[in-house]
Amino acid sequence: MASTCTLSLILIILFTFTINASSSSLTEADILLTFKSTIEDPMNHLASWSNTTTIHHCNWTGVTCTTTISSLSLQNLNLSGEISPSICQLTGLTTLNLADNLFNQPIPLHLSQCSSLTTLNLSSNLIWGTIPDQVSQFKSLKFLDLSKNHIEGKIPDGIGLLTSLQVLNLGSNMLSGSLPNVFGNFTELTFVDFSQNPFMESEIPSGIGNLVNLEHLLLQRSGFYGEIPKSIVGLKALTIVDLSQNNLAGVLPSGIDDSFENLVSFDVSQNNLFGSFPNGICGSLKLTSLSLHTNNFEGALVNTSVANCLNLERLELQNNGFHGDFPNNLWSLPKIKVIRAENNRFSGEIPDSISVSSQLEQVQIDNNSFISKVPHGLGLVKTLYRFSASLNGLYGELPPNFCDSPVMSIINFSHNYFTGEIPELKECKKLVSLSLADNNFIGDIPKSLGDLPVLTYLDLSHNNLTGEIPLELQNLKLALFNVSFNKLSGRVPSLLMAGLPALYVQGNPDLCGPGLSNPCPNDDSRQRIGVSKLACALIYLALLAGILSLAFGFFVYRRSSIQNLETGIWRSVFFYPIRISEQDLIMSMDEKASRGSSGPFGRVYVVNLPSNELIAVKKMPNFRNQSFKTLKTEVKTLAKIRHKNIVRILGFCHSDDSVFLIYECMEKGSLGDLISKGDFQLSWSFRLKIAIGIAQGLAYLHKDYVPHLLHRNVKSKNVLLDIEFNPKLTDFAVDRILGENAFQSSFDSKPGSSCYFAPELGYNKKGTEQMDTYGFGVILLELVTGRAAEPVHSSEESLDVVKWVRRKVNISNGPVQVVDPKISSSCKYEALGMLEIALQCTSVMPEKRPSMSEVVAALQRLGSKTSVPSLDMSV
Ligand SMILES: *[C@@H]1O[C@H](CO)[C@@H](O)[C@H](O)[C@H]1NC(C)=O
Ligand SMILES: *[C@@H]1O[C@H](CO)[C@@H](O)[C@H](O)[C@H]1NC(C)=O
Ligand SMILES: *[C@@H]1O[C@H](CO)[C@@H](O)[C@H](O)[C@H]1NC(C)=O
Ligand SMILES: *[C@@H]1O[C@H](CO)[C@@H](O)[C@H](O)[C@H]1NC(C)=O
Ligand SMILES: *[C@@H]1O[C@H](CO)[C@@H](O)[C@H](O)[C@H]1NC(C)=O
Ligand SMILES: *[C@@H]1O[C@H](CO)[C@@H](O)[C@H](O)[C@H]1NC(C)=O
Ligand SMILES: *[C@@H]1O[C@H](CO)[C@@H](O)[C@H](O)[C@H]1NC(C)=O
Ligand SMILES: *[C@@H]1O[C@H](CO)[C@@H](O)[C@H](O)[C@H]1NC(C)=O
Ligand SMILES: *[C@@H]1O[C@H](CO)[C@@H](O)[C@H](O)[C@H]1NC(C)=O
Ligand SMILES: *[C@@H]1O[C@H](CO)[C@@H](O)[C@H](O)[C@H]1NC(C)=O
């Protein structure tokens, strides 16, 4: 090993010598070509780098010149091969960025010969081996980014000689051992990242106190242990501190709050820290608990020690052993958005001054020792969407406005000591989950709960509630309804009973109804008939409305297409030889060719080309928010996708009114159609194959394709099947074509309508990977249960598949019951495994959902899995 190193070092020196000897005669273009000659460029991104072209080398891909070449930015070009030191003959080169490529070699030390180099970025490659002590030769470097590689071993002392460094990023590698105390000379450093090096085992060096300019300190998810050094207290430039998920212990150094002057985010969660949180943190306690509304007071506050923390947005202290009073003034900081302190032993109160915070979105203080009433001020925070404070000592009555934030989605006050009645909930139309279990609430269940359109989880168990279960709750399609162990009486509303295991109402001896030990007196049955009659009438009305709107839609469609033909301004781009004129295309798109439901973003037509090929055409309204150029670029981006599980885009046409997207067409139609036909017979191996294929397609969109894309409309109707049941996703990333605004407004036109939409879509219209994962989870549920996601015929017992499964799985033997009986019994264990994955994907809390690449791995493991899966049914 050692001898190879020496040998290669000698070779490098010889090599450099030879190059240097002849360099005077080389032009910059020659140097670039020599550099290129050792690089593999499979996608030919460096085509412009050529001695036959007339393009000036300063205009070659990635090259920037000032007087001479100063920068090479070749990131994300799928380059591999060898990074040759010949590039150092460009004496003016200051920046070399090779990030996001496939270079598979040790750290190219020979680049230290580049005398002017200040930025070296090799992030996201396949760089391996250790960091040699000679790294100290990179004297001129200011920005060194080696993150997201496979670099291992100990960080050498030599790195301490890079005294000009401003950015040092070694995150997401396989570094091990302890961090030498090298920070003494890094007075320029503003950004340091050693995060996600799971094999590291180190204290945080005390020399960190010398980094007087440090703004970002990222040490999360590595093996840091011991105490947080006292010297950190002086670092006043800090804005982002993340020390989470390490083994840090001990108390926070006193005076740390003096460092909070500029802090935006402070995360020490999931460590073993204890002790009380610095008392004067973010300024004096007494001052802020006075009214902050008083204007003439504000100046005084800002001028005193309260000036700290004015920029703090996130504070995460969860899963430690902190105790003592939770600092009162944190609640009313001007920019605070997130407070997480769950699973500690904090005591104290929630002050009324919380009303002052104008940005607060999320509070999680579950499992602490807060002893407090819920202040009226809580209901005045209009930005709050999650407040969970279960397992504390909260008491008193809930103020009537406690759920007045218009974006409130999740409230958990379970396991406290609340008394009094549950207030009527009028404002929080976005509420998804309400848990008031295990308190001492009395009185009736508020009828207004039935008006909350997206309420899905309602847990009122273990209280002292009386009266009947309000009929209004039948308006809700609840997935969890737990009123067990109260003092409720009367008939359980029949629509609520449908499919609801008795468990959820147990411990209320005066409740009656079918399936309960206590049948109701007979005369109530008339009411039941009444309800079903009403339901029938409603269905008729809905049908009638549907027919009317269909007819109208047809009329409008014919009109507009004829008009278009008259004006005739169609522009089209085909990525595939389609021999059809726009006019013929439009003429062939009649109602007969319309396929499937229209969906929120337009209708799909199947068109037979003169060549006898079938294509699918999706017709969308043109909101004219995108220029033709943008539209073309966006469609091109999508059309370039080549993946076996993603439908190809063959081209598009557009006019002022419409955009037509042309896709390839699949023989078997959509998975959704297959399932909703009623006689869904697919064997287990095909179901698994389909699931894996869809997951791979989504993982590709999310992580592998550049730019990263979101599907944003994942459902079984958008999964097409070829003759061998290979799944292909269609209708993806329509947001890119319509533009975000238009895309979101087409959502708004169908509020809360589809069970494929993740619950958080209610308050967050921006797409996320987790929302795609949710939609995918619903498809998995369809595959496991053989039920269509949304009930085909609306009936009294119609429940979407998510709710149907959630209601069943909590009872013993439930998981086995939901598995499609048509799946052969030898595959039941695998089916249960898929069910488990599906439940994780459809978690209400987005952060609990796995990434699509994790899902792919989990599904692939299923085939070989023999043990019984353990079912985690947490929502
Ligand atoms: C261009 O480079 C190739 C090899 O890279 C060489 O064979 C050819 O002679 C060069 N052409 C000119 C005009 O310099
Ligand atoms: C680079 O290309 C631009 C236009 O694309 C041109 O204006 C400029 O002169 C070129 N630079 C050199 C050095 O040839
Ligand atoms: C990167 O290059 C490899 C071959 O080296 C090829 O298989 C792969 O598809 C390329 N990926 C992208 C995103 O260009
Ligand atoms: C290195 O490149 C990556 C990818 O382009 C970028 O995210 C990162 O900020 C760069 N690092 C530095 C220090 O500029
Ligand atoms: C700081 O730099 C000096 C010389 O530049 C060097 O001797 C010393 O070892 C360095 N300190 C650390 C902690 O690396
Ligand atoms: C509550 O927090 C403690 C740590 O303070 C932890 O040990 C315990 O498991 C938590 N309880 C629950 C129910 O999460
Ligand atoms: C509410 O809090 C309790 C106790 O911490 C927890 O077990 C439960 O899962 C939470 N419920 C919801 C819906 O978040
Ligand atoms: C429920 O209310 C009754 C009287 O209405 C009272 O005697 C009982 O202690 C209460 N139980 C709880 C758990 O609060
Ligand atoms: C319903 O509430 C009771 C009492 O709190 C609890 O024992 C039971 O596990 C809950 N059931 C479900 C499905 O959450
Ligand atoms: C088009 O864009 C404008 C401004 O960006 C926006 O106000 C408008 O709502 C958009 N129209 C649609 C239909 O999204």
mmCIF file of C-alpha atoms in Angstrom, residues 1 5 105-109 120 122 127-138 141 144-162 165 168-180 182 186 193-194 197 200:
data_model
loop_
_atom_site.group_PDB
_atom_site.id
_atom_site.type_symbol
_atom_site.label_atom_id
_atom_site.label_comp_id
_atom_site.label_asym_id
_atom_site.label_seq_id
_atom_site.Cartn_x
_atom_site.Cartn_y
_atom_site.Cartn_z
ATOM 1 C CA MET A 1 0.000 0.000 0.000
ATOM 2 C CA CYS A 5 1.498 5.548 -2.807
ATOM 3 C CA GLN A 105 -10.999 7.810 -7.209
ATOM 4 C CA PRO A 106 -9.140 9.046 -4.125
ATOM 5 C CA ILE A 107 -9.009 12.759 -3.327
ATOM 6 C CA PRO A 108 -7.043 14.299 -6.243
ATOM 7 C CA LEU A 109 -4.172 15.702 -4.150
ATOM 8 C CA LEU A 120 -12.699 22.881 -4.948
ATOM 9 C CA LEU A 122 -16.196 17.421 -5.398
ATOM 10 C CA ILE A 127 -14.513 9.727 -4.070
ATOM 11 C CA TRP A 128 -13.033 7.114 -1.724
ATOM 12 C CA GLY A 129 -9.982 6.551 0.463
ATOM 13 C CA THR A 130 -8.711 8.638 3.343
ATOM 14 C CA ILE A 131 -7.875 12.296 3.624
ATOM 15 C CA PRO A 132 -4.049 12.307 3.577
ATOM 16 C CA ASP A 133 -2.082 14.672 5.779
ATOM 17 C CA GLN A 134 -0.789 16.290 2.591
ATOM 18 C CA VAL A 135 -4.210 17.875 2.205
ATOM 19 C CA SER A 136 -2.374 20.750 3.908
ATOM 20 C CA GLN A 137 -0.816 21.499 0.526
ATOM 21 C CA PHE A 138 -4.071 23.092 -0.628
ATOM 22 C CA LEU A 141 -8.297 26.976 -0.688
ATOM 23 C CA LEU A 144 -13.546 22.887 0.163
ATOM 24 C CA ASP A 145 -16.572 20.674 -0.407
ATOM 25 C CA LEU A 146 -16.019 16.913 -0.269
ATOM 26 C CA SER A 147 -19.469 16.091 1.046
ATOM 27 C CA LYS A 148 -21.542 13.080 -0.076
ATOM 28 C CA ASN A 149 -18.703 10.766 -1.036
ATOM 29 C CA HIS A 150 -17.218 7.601 0.452
ATOM 30 C CA ILE A 151 -14.257 9.176 2.231
ATOM 31 C CA GLU A 152 -13.173 7.196 5.276
ATOM 32 C CA GLY A 153 -10.634 7.242 8.070
ATOM 33 C CA LYS A 154 -9.611 9.904 10.505
ATOM 34 C CA ILE A 155 -9.450 13.585 9.708
ATOM 35 C CA PRO A 156 -5.704 14.431 9.685
ATOM 36 C CA ASP A 157 -4.085 17.199 11.720
ATOM 37 C CA GLY A 158 -2.794 18.630 8.463
ATOM 38 C CA ILE A 159 -6.204 20.038 7.676
ATOM 39 C CA GLY A 160 -5.527 22.614 10.400
ATOM 40 C CA LEU A 161 -3.008 24.291 8.108
ATOM 41 C CA LEU A 162 -5.670 25.353 5.621
ATOM 42 C CA LEU A 165 -10.776 28.116 4.659
ATOM 43 C CA LEU A 168 -15.309 23.141 5.024
ATOM 44 C CA ASN A 169 -17.867 20.511 4.117
ATOM 45 C CA LEU A 170 -17.080 16.871 4.864
ATOM 46 C CA GLY A 171 -20.672 15.861 5.576
ATOM 47 C CA SER A 172 -22.217 12.530 4.508
ATOM 48 C CA ASN A 173 -19.046 10.456 4.277
ATOM 49 C CA MET A 174 -17.702 7.506 6.251
ATOM 50 C CA LEU A 175 -15.159 9.358 8.354
ATOM 51 C CA SER A 176 -14.257 7.741 11.638
ATOM 52 C CA GLY A 177 -12.320 8.398 14.799
ATOM 53 C CA SER A 178 -12.099 11.684 16.564
ATOM 54 C CA LEU A 179 -11.836 15.164 15.217
ATOM 55 C CA PRO A 180 -8.392 16.648 15.929
ATOM 56 C CA VAL A 182 -7.592 21.780 14.424
ATOM 57 C CA PHE A 186 -9.643 28.729 11.111
ATOM 58 C CA ASP A 193 -20.245 20.486 8.186
ATOM 59 C CA PHE A 194 -19.211 17.116 9.623
ATOM 60 C CA ASN A 197 -20.602 10.511 9.404
ATOM 61 C CA MET A 200 -17.198 9.222 13.837
#
